Coordinates of C-alpha atoms in Angstrom, one line a residue:
M30 CA 88.1 134.5 91.0
K31 CA 91.2 134.8 88.8
K32 CA 94.5 134.7 90.7
E33 CA 97.9 136.3 89.2
V34 CA 101.1 135.8 90.9
I35 CA 104.4 137.7 90.2
V36 CA 107.5 135.7 91.8
K37 CA 111.1 136.9 91.9
W38 CA 113.7 134.4 92.1
K39 CA 117.7 135.0 92.4
I40 CA 119.3 131.8 91.9
R41 CA 122.8 131.1 93.0
E42 CA 125.2 132.2 90.5
S43 CA 126.7 128.9 90.3
E44 CA 123.3 127.1 89.5
T45 CA 121.9 129.5 86.9
A46 CA 122.8 127.2 83.9
A47 CA 121.2 124.3 85.4
V48 CA 118.1 126.0 86.2
L49 CA 117.7 127.5 83.2
Q50 CA 117.9 123.9 81.7
L51 CA 115.1 123.0 83.7
L52 CA 112.4 125.7 82.5
P53 CA 111.3 124.6 79.3
G54 CA 109.7 121.3 80.6
L55 CA 108.0 123.5 83.7
V56 CA 106.7 125.8 81.2
E57 CA 105.3 123.4 78.9
A58 CA 103.7 121.4 81.6
T59 CA 102.3 124.4 83.7
R60 CA 100.9 125.9 80.3
N61 CA 99.2 122.6 79.7
E62 CA 97.4 122.5 83.3
K63 CA 93.9 122.9 83.5
G64 CA 93.0 126.1 85.0
N65 CA 96.2 128.0 83.8
L66 CA 95.8 131.5 82.0
F67 CA 99.3 132.2 81.4
Y68 CA 102.9 131.4 82.6
H69 CA 105.7 133.6 81.4
I70 CA 109.5 133.5 82.7
F71 CA 111.7 136.5 82.2
Q72 CA 115.0 136.9 83.0
S73 CA 117.0 140.1 83.8
E74 CA 119.4 141.6 81.0
T75 CA 121.6 142.7 83.5
L76 CA 121.9 140.2 86.5
P77 CA 121.3 136.8 84.5
N78 CA 120.6 135.1 87.8
E79 CA 117.3 137.0 88.6
L80 CA 114.1 135.7 87.0
I81 CA 110.7 137.1 87.1
L82 CA 107.8 134.5 86.7
H83 CA 104.1 136.2 85.7
E84 CA 101.4 133.6 86.1
A85 CA 97.7 133.3 86.2
Y86 CA 95.0 131.0 87.0
E87 CA 91.3 130.9 86.6
S88 CA 90.7 130.4 90.3
E89 CA 92.4 129.8 93.7
E90 CA 91.8 126.3 93.1
A91 CA 93.6 126.0 89.8
M92 CA 96.6 127.7 91.5
A93 CA 96.6 125.3 94.4
L94 CA 96.3 122.5 91.9
H95 CA 99.6 123.8 90.3
R96 CA 101.6 123.8 93.2
A97 CA 100.4 120.2 94.0
T98 CA 101.2 118.9 90.4
S99 CA 104.1 116.3 89.9
H100 CA 106.3 118.8 87.5
Y101 CA 106.2 121.5 90.3
Q102 CA 107.2 119.3 93.1
D103 CA 109.6 117.8 91.2
I104 CA 111.2 120.9 89.3
V105 CA 110.5 123.8 91.6
A106 CA 110.1 122.5 95.1
T107 CA 112.7 119.9 94.9
R108 CA 115.4 121.3 92.5
I109 CA 115.2 125.2 91.8
V110 CA 113.8 126.4 95.5
P111 CA 117.1 124.9 97.4
V112 CA 119.4 126.8 94.9
L113 CA 117.5 130.2 95.4
E114 CA 119.2 133.0 97.3
E115 CA 116.1 134.9 97.5
R116 CA 112.1 134.2 96.4
A117 CA 109.5 136.8 96.8
I118 CA 106.0 135.7 95.7
H119 CA 103.2 138.3 95.2
L120 CA 99.7 137.7 94.8
V121 CA 98.5 140.6 92.6
N122 CA 95.3 142.0 91.3
Q123 CA 95.5 144.3 88.0
I124 CA 94.1 147.4 88.7
F125 CA 94.6 149.2 85.0

């Protein structure tokens, strides 16, 4: 069953530029994962240190595999999460 996720990151302002530089590699690697349906990152127009990630995977297993990849572990878990002020993860189901 398809798994869709919406994530909000609020980055420490002093770390925003560094995080933004990490994203192209993360996006490319994630979009090439088997089971990834889409992976989009949006930046707030008014608060540049706030990002929204919208991602979808073919299954729970594909989503779990994403979190286990070396690029997720290296970029997200090791380099991005430690500089976040806020991180909210929402598993969602499209109803309309």
